[in-house]
Coordinates of C-alpha atoms in Angstrom, one line a residue:
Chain A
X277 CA 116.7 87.3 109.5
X278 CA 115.3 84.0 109.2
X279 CA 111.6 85.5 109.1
X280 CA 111.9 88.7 107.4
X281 CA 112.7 89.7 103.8
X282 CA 113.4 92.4 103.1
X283 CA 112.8 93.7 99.4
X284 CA 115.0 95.6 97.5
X285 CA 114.0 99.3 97.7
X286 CA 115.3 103.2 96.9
X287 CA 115.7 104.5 100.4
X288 CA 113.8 108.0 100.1
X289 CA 115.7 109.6 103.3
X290 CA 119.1 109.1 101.2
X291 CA 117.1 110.5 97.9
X292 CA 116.4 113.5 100.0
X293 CA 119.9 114.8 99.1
X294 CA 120.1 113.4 95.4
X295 CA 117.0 114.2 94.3
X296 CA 114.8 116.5 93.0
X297 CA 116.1 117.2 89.3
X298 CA 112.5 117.3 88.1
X299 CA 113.6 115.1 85.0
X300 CA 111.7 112.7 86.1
X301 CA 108.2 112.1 83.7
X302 CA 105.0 114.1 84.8
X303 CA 102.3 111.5 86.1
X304 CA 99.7 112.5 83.9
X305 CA 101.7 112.5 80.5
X306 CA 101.8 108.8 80.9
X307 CA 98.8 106.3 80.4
X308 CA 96.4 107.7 82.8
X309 CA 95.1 110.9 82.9
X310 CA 92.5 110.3 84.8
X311 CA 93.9 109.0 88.3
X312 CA 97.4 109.0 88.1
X313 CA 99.7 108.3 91.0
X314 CA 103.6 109.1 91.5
X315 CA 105.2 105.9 92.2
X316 CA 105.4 104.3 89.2
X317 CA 107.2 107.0 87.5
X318 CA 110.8 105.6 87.1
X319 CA 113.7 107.9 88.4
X320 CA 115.6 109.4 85.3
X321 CA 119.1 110.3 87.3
X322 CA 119.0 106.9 88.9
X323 CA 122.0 105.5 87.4
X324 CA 124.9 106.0 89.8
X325 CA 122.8 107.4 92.3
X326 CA 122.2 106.5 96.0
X327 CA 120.0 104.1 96.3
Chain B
X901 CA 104.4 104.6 110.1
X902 CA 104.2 101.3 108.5
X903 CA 101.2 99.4 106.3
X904 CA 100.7 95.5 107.2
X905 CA 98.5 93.6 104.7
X906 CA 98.0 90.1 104.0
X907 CA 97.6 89.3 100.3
X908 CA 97.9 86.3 97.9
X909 CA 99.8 84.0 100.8
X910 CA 102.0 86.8 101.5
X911 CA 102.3 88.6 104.7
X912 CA 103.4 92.9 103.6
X913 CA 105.3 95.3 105.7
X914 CA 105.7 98.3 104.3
X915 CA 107.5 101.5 105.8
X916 CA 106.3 104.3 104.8
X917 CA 108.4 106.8 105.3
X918 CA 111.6 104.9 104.4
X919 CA 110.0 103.2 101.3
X920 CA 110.9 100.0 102.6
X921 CA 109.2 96.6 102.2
X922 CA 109.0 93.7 103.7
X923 CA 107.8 90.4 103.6
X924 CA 107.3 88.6 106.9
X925 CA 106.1 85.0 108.2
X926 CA 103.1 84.8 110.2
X927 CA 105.2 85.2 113.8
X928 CA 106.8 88.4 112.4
X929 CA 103.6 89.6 111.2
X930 CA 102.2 89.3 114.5
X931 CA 105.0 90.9 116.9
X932 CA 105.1 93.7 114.1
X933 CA 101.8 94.7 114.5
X934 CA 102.6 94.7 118.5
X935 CA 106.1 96.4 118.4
X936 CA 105.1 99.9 118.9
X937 CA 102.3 99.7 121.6
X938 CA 103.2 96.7 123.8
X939 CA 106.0 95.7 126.2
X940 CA 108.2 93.3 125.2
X941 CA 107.5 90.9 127.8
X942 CA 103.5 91.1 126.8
X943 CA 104.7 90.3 123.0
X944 CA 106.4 86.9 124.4
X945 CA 103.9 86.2 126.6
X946 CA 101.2 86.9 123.6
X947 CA 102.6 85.0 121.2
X948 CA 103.7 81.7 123.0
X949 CA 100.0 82.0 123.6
X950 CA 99.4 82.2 119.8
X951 CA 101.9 79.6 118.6
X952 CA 101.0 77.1 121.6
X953 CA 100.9 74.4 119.0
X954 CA 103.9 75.3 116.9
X955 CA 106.7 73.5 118.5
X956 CA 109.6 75.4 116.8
X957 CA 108.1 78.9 118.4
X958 CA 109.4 79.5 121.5
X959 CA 110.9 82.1 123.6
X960 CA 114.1 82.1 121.9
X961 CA 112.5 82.3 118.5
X962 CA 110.5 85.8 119.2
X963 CA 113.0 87.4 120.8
X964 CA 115.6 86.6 117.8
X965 CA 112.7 88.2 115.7
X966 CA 112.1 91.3 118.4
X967 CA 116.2 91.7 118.2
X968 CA 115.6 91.6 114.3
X969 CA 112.7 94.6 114.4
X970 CA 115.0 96.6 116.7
X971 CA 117.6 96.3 113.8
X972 CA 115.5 97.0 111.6
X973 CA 114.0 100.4 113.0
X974 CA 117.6 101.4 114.0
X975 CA 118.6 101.2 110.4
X976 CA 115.6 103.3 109.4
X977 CA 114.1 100.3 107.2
X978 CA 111.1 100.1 110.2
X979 CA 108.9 102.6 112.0
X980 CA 111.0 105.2 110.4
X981 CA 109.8 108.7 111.3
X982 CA 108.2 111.2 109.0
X983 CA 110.7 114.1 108.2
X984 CA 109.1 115.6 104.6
X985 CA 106.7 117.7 105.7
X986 CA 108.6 120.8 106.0
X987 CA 110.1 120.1 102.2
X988 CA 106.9 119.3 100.5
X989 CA 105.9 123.1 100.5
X990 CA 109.3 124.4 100.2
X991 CA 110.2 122.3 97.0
X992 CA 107.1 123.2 95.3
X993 CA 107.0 126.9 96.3
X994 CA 110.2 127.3 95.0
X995 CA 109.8 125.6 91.7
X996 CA 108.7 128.0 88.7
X997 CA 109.8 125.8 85.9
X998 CA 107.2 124.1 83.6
X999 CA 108.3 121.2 81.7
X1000 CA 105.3 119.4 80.5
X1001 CA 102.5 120.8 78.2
X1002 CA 99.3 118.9 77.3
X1003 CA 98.2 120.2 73.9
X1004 CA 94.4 120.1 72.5
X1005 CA 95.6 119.7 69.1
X1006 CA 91.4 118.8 68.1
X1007 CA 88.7 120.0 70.1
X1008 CA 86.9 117.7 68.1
X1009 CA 86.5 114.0 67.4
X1010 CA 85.4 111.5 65.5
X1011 CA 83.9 109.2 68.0
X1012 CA 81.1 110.2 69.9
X1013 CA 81.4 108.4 73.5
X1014 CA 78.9 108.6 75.9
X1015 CA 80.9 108.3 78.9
X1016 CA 83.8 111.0 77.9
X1017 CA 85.0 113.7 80.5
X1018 CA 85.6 116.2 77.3
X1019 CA 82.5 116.1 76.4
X1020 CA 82.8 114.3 73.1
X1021 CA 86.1 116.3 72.9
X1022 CA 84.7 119.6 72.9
X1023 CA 85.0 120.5 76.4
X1024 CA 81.9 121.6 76.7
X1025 CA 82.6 124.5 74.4
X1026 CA 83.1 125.2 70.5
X1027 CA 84.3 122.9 68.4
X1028 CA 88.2 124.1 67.5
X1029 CA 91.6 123.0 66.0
X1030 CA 95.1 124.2 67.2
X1031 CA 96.5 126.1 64.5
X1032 CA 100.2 125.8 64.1
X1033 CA 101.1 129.2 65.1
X1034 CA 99.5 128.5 68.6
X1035 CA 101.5 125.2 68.8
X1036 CA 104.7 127.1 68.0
X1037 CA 104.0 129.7 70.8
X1038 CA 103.0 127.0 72.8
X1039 CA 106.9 125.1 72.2
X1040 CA 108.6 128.7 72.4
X1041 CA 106.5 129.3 76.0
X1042 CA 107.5 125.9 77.2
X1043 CA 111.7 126.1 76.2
X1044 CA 110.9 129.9 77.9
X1045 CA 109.8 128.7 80.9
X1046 CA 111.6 125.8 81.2
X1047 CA 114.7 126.6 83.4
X1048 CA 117.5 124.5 83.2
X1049 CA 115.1 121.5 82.6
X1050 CA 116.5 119.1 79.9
X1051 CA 113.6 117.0 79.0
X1052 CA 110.4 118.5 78.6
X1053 CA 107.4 116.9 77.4
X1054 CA 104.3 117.6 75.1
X1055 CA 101.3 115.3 74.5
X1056 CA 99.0 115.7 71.8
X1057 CA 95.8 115.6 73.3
X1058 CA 92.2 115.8 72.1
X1059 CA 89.5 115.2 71.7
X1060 CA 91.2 113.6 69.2
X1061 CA 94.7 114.9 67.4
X1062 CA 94.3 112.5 64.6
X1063 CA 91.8 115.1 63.3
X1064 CA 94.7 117.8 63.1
X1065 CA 97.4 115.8 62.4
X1066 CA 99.2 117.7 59.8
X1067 CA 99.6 120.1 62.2
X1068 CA 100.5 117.6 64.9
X1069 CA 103.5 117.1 62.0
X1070 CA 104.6 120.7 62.0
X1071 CA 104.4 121.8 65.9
X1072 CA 107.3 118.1 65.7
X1073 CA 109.3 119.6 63.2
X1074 CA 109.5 122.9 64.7
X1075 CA 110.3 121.1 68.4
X1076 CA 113.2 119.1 66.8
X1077 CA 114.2 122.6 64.9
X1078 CA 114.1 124.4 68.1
X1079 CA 115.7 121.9 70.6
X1080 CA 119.2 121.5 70.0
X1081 CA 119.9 125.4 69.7
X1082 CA 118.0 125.7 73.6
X1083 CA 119.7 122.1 74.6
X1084 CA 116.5 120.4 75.2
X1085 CA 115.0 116.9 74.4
X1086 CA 111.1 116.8 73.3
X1087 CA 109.4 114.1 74.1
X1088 CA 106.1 114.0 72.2
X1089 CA 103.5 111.7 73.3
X1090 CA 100.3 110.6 71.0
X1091 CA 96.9 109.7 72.7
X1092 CA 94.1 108.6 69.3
X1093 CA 91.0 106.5 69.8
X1094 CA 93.0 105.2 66.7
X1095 CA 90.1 106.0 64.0
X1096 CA 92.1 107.9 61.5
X1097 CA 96.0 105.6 62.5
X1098 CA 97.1 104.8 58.6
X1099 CA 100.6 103.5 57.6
X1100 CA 102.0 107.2 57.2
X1101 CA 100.5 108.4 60.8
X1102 CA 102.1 104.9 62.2
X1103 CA 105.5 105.5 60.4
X1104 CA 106.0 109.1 62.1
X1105 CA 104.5 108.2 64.9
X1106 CA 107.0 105.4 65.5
X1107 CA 110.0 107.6 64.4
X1108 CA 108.8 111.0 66.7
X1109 CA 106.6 110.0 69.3
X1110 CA 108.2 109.0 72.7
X1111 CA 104.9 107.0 73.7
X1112 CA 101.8 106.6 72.4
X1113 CA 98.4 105.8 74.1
X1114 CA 95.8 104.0 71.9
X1115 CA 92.7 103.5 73.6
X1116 CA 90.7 100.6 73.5
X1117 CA 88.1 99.4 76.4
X1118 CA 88.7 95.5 76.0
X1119 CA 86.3 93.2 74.7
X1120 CA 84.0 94.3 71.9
X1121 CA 80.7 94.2 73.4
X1122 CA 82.6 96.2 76.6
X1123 CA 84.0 98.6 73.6
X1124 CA 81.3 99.0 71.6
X1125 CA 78.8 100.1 74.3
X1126 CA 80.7 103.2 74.6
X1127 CA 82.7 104.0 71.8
X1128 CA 80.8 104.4 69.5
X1129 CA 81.2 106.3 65.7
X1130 CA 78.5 109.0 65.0
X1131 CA 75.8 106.5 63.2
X1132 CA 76.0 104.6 66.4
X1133 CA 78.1 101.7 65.2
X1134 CA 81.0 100.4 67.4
X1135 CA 84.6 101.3 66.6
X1136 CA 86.1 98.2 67.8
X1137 CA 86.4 96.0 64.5
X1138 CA 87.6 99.6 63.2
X1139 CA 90.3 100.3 65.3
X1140 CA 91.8 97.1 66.6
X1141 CA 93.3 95.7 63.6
X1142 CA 95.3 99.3 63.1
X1143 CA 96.3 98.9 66.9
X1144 CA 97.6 95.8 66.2
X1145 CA 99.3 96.9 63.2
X1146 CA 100.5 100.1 65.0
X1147 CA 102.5 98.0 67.7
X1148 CA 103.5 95.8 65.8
X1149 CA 105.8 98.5 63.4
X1150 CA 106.5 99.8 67.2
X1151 CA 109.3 97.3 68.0
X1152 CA 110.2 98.0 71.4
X1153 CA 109.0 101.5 72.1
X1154 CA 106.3 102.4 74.5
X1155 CA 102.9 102.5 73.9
X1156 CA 100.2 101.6 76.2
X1157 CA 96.9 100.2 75.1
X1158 CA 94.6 102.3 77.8
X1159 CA 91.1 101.5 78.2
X1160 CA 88.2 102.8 81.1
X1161 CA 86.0 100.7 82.8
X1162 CA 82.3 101.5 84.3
X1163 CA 79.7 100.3 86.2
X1164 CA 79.0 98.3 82.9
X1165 CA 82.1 96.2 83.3
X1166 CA 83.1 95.9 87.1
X1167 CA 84.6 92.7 85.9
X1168 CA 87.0 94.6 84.0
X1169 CA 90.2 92.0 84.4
X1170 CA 88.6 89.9 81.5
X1171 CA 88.7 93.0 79.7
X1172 CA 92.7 93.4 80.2
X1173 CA 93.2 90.0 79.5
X1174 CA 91.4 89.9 76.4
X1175 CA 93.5 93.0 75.3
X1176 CA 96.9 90.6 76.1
X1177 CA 95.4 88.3 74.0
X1178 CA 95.1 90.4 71.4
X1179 CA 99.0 90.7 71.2
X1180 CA 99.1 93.7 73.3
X1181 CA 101.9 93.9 76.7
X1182 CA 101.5 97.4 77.6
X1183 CA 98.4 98.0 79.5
X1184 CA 96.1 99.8 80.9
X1185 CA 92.8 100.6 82.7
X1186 CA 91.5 102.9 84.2
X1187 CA 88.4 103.8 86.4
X1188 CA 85.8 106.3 84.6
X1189 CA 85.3 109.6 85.6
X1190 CA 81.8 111.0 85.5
X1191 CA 78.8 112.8 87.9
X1192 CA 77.8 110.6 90.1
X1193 CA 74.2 110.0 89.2
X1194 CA 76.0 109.2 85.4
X1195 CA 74.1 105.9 84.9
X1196 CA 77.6 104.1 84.3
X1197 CA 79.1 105.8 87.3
X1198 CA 81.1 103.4 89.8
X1199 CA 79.1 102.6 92.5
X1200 CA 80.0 102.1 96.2
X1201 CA 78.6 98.5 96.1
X1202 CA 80.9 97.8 93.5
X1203 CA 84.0 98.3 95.2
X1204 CA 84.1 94.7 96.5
X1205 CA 84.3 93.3 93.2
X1206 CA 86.6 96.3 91.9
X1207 CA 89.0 95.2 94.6
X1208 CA 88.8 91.3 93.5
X1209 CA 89.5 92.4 89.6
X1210 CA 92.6 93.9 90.9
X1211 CA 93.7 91.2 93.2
X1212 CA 92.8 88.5 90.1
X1213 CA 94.7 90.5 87.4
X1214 CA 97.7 90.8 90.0
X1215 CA 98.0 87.2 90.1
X1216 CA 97.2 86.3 86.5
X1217 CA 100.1 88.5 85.7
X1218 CA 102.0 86.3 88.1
X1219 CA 101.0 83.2 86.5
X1220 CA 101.3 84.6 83.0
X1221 CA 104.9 86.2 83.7
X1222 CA 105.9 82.9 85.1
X1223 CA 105.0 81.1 81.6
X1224 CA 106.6 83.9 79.7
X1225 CA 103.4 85.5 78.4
X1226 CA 103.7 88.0 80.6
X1227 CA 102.2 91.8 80.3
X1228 CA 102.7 94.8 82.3
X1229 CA 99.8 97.1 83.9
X1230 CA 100.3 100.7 84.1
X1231 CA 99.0 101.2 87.7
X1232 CA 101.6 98.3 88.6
X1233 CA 104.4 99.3 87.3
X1234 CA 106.4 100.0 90.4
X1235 CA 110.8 100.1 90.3
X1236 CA 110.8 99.8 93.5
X1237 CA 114.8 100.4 93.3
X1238 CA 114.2 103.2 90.8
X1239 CA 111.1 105.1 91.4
X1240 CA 110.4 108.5 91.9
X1241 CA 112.7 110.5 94.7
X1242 CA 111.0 111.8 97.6
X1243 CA 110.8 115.5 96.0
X1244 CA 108.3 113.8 93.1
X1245 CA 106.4 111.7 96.1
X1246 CA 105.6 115.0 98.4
X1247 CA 104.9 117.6 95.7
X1248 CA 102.3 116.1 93.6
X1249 CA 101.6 116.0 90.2
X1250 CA 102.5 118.7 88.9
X1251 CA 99.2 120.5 87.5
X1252 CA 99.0 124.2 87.7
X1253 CA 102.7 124.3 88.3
X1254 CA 105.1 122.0 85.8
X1255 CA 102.4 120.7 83.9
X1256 CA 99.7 122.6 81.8
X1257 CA 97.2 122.3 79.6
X1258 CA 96.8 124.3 76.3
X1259 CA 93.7 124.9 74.7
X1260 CA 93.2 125.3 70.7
X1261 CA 93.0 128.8 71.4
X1262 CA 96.3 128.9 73.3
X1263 CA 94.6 129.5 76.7
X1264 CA 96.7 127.9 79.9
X1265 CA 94.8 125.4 82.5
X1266 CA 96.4 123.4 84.9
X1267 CA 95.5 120.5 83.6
X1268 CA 93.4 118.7 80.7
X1269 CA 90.5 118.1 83.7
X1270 CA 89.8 121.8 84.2
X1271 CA 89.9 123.0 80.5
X1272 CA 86.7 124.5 80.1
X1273 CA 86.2 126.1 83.5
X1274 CA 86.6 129.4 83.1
X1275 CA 87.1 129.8 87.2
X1276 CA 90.6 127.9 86.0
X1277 CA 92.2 129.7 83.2
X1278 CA 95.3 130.1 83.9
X1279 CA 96.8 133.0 81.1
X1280 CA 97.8 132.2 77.8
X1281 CA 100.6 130.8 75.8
X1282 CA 101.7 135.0 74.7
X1283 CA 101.2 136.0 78.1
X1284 CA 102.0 133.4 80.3
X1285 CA 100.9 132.6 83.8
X1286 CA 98.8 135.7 84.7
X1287 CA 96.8 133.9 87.1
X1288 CA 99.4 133.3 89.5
X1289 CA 97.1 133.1 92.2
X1290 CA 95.5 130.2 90.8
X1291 CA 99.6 129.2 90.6
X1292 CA 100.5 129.6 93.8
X1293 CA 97.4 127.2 95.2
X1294 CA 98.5 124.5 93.2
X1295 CA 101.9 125.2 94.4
X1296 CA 101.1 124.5 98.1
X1297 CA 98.6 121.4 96.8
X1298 CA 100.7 118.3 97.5
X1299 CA 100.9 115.1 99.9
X1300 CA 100.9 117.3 103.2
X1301 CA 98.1 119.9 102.1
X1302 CA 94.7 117.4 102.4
X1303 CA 94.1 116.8 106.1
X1304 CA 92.7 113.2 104.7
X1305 CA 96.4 112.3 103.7
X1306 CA 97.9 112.9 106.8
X1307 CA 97.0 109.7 108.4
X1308 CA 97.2 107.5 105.4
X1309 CA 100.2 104.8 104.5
X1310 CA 100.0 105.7 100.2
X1311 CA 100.6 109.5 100.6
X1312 CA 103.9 109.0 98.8
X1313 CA 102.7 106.5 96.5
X1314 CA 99.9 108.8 95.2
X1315 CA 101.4 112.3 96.3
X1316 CA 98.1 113.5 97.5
X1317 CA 95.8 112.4 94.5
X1318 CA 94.4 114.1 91.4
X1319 CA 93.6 117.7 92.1
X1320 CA 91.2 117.8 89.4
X1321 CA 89.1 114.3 90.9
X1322 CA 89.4 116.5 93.8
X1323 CA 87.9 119.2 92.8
X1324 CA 85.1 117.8 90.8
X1325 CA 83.9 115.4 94.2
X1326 CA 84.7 118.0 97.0
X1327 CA 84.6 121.5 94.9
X1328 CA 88.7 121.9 96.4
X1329 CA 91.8 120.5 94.8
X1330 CA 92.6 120.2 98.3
X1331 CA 90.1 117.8 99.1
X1332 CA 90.3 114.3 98.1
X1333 CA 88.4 112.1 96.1
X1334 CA 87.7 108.9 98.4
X1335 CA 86.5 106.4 95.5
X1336 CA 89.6 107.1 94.0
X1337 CA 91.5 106.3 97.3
X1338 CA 90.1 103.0 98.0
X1339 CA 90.6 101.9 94.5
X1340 CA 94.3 103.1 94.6
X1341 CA 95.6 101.8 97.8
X1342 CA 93.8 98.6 96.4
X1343 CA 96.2 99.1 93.2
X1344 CA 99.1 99.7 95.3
X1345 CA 98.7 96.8 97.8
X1346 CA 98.7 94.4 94.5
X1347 CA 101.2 96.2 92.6
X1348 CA 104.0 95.7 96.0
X1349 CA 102.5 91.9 96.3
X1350 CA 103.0 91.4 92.5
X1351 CA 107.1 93.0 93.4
X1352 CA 107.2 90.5 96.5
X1353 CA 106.4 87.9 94.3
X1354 CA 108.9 88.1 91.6
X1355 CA 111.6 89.0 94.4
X1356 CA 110.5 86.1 96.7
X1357 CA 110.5 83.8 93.7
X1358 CA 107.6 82.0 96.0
X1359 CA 106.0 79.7 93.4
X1360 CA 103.2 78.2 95.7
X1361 CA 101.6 81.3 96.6
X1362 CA 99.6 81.5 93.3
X1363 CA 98.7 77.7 92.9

């Protein structure tokens, strides 16, 4: 695809089925705690998972 | 769905509900933003009206890039459907487990800042200190409740825990005591204003505390205007030099330097950058939260300006990455290989269900935002959750519960929002807090560009 790139991403359908351990951080124990978000919380089983 | 955005010479694709992103030419851009509503033949047609003057488009060109789209959506990476709904209340309903605990260690402090949302760390009630015993309970409640969870977390929170650190010290020693017999890992997270940081606080901190947060708004006139001791002098020249030695001693552990910006300093990227200049790579900055008619309060007229500061600092960090000064910003800190699971993205934050707050007195809220309100007591750490009807509405509060989500491209990069900013502009955690929004998908937008760029390797876009 000479005019599209695409980026490297997790595919969330396939993480439907390997996620969900909860390990994960909590939003607002990290910097915030005021207006967190979720998607810059990093996956903690991610290592030999689906991508 | 997909979000198309144009942003620091980059044309941005994203699909939402794949998580997929893309970055496009100007041709692809165009037929993209086409695909779904018009015939192919109209696309052709269209665009060899468009790109009249570019002799390389032609007919063969668009419908290589049409036959790329349909590829694209065929391998779910494009106009992927929405399929979470249906899990985003069942995942949460089912979940009972609490694995995170915010501790007011100090309802007290030792700064008095105008702008703070605890009320100068009293929450608007009695001045108070956690004794040990209620920090024990409040351990032994968490491993209790805990399930089958591994890692659970505990910040000490304030006010400011500086001012109880001795017990800070024990409810650590008692976590690491307690741990390995229940097969758990604490990690203990610090937030100070810094005041009280000496060389023993800094050396236990480093060896026990997973992060820490030290909070500093940026410049010193920006700093000082706020944060303030309680003979009105500023705390900056006070508090930056034990920062400084603090990370330094940190080696490569995480911190973040965290400050808040107001209406004061809607130019806050000079702010961030003065903080990286100060030696600091961990940042962050966040948007105050206040009453409206707060003098300081963000203001709608700002946002323009708001929305430049993030689209400068996105490509200073560019530049500044590129030269090997680089920092990171908390808000654009996005693995977009590793992030959060689509379980985290649909059921929210976690407040009132994984994550509570603990007062000095041991009392349960769903988070640090509603301590205070009595409307949102929650039990205690002897009892437990008593309130679980409060529970259960936090339960069902997620990415698909506000009617203002359902039509927006971030809902899984925000989850639905804050509860508590919810709450405090719409009187429902089910509402949503629209400032917030706009500033977030304006975070969001520059945190994917800042990712396109480093993947892209494009080194013209920020000349």
């Amino acid at each position: 695809m000479k005019r599209i790139q695409t980026i490297a991403t997790r595919n969330l359908k396939q993480s439907a089925q390997t996620g969900g351990c909860g390990e994960c951080q909590t939003s607002c124990q990290s910097a915030c705690k005021t207006s967190c978000g979720v998607a810059n919380q990093q996956c903690e089983k991610y290592i030999g998972q689906n991508k | 769905m997909i979000h198309q955005y144009q942003l620091n010479g980059y044309n941005i694709v994203l699909d939402v509900n794949s998580g997929s992103v893309h970055c496009v030419d100007d041709l692809a851009y165009d037929i993209i933003a086409l695909y779904q509503t018009t015939e192919k033949q109209q696309i052709i047609n269209k665009m060899l009206v468009k790109y009249a003057a570019v002799p390389e488009i032609n007919k063969a060109e668009i419908i290589e890039v049409l036959d790329d789209l349909a590829g694209l959506k065929k391998t779910e990476k494009l106009f992927t459907p929405d399929i979470y709904q249906s899990k985003a209340f069942d995942f949460k309903n089912r979940s009972t487990m609490i694995k995170a605990l915010c501790l007011h260690v100090a309802h007290t402090c030792n700064l008095n800042c105008q702008y703070c949302f605890a009320s100068q760390g009293k929450y608007h009630g009695e001045r108070a200190c956690m004794s040990f015993e209620v920090g024990k309970q409040a351990l032994d409640f968490l491993v209790a409740n805990s399930g089958e969870m591994t890692n659970l977390e505990v910040d000490f929170f304030g006010g400011e825990p500086l001012m109880n650190w001795n017990v800070v010290k024990q409810i650590v020693g008692y976590g690491r005591k307690i741990q390995k017999e229940h097969q758990k890992n604490f990690r203990f997270t610090l937030t100070t204003n810094g005041m009280l940081i000496d060389d023993e606080v800094i050396e236990f901190a480093n060896n026990e505390m997973h992060n820490v947060v030290l909070s500093l708004d940026g410049r010193k006139k920006v700093h000082d205007h706020f944060r303030k001791t309680f003979d009105g002098s500023g705390s900056y020249d006070l508090v930056v030099p034990k920062f400084q030695k603090f990370v330094k001693m940190r080696g490569d552990k995480n911190y973040y330097v965290r400050g808040t910006f107001t209406h004061n300093n809607t130019d806050f990227t000079n702010d961030i950058l003065h903080m990286a200049d100060l030696g600091f790579n961990e940042l962050s900055m966040e948007p105050v939260v206040c009453a409206p008619d707060d003098p300081y309060a963000l203001q709608e007229e700002d946002l323009p300006q708001l929305y430049g500061q993030y689209e400068l600092l996105a490509q200073e960090m560019i530049k500044r990455n590129k030269s090997g000064k680089g920092f990171t910003f908390y808000h654009y800190m996005i693995d977009l290989e590793a992030g959060p699971c689509i379980y985290k993205r649909i059921s929210g934050c976690g407040s009132g269900t994984e994550y509570l707050a603990v007062t000095p007195w041991g009392e349960l809220y769903p988070c640090h935002q509603f301590v205070g309100d009595p409307k949102y007591s929650m039990g205690d750490v002897w009892q437990g959750v008593t309130n679980t009807e409060l529970q259960t509405q936090f339960k069902l509060c997620n990415a698909y519960a506000r009617a203002d989500c359902q039509g927006c491209w971030a809902r899984l990069y925000c989850s639905g929002g804050c509860a508590a900013n919810a709450f405090h502009a719409t009187g429902s955690i089910k509402g949503t807090y629209e400032y917030g929004c706009k500033l977030f998908l304006k975070r969001i937008e520059c945190a994917i560009m800042v990712k396109v760029a480093e993947a892209t390797l494009d080194s013209t876009a920020t000349e």
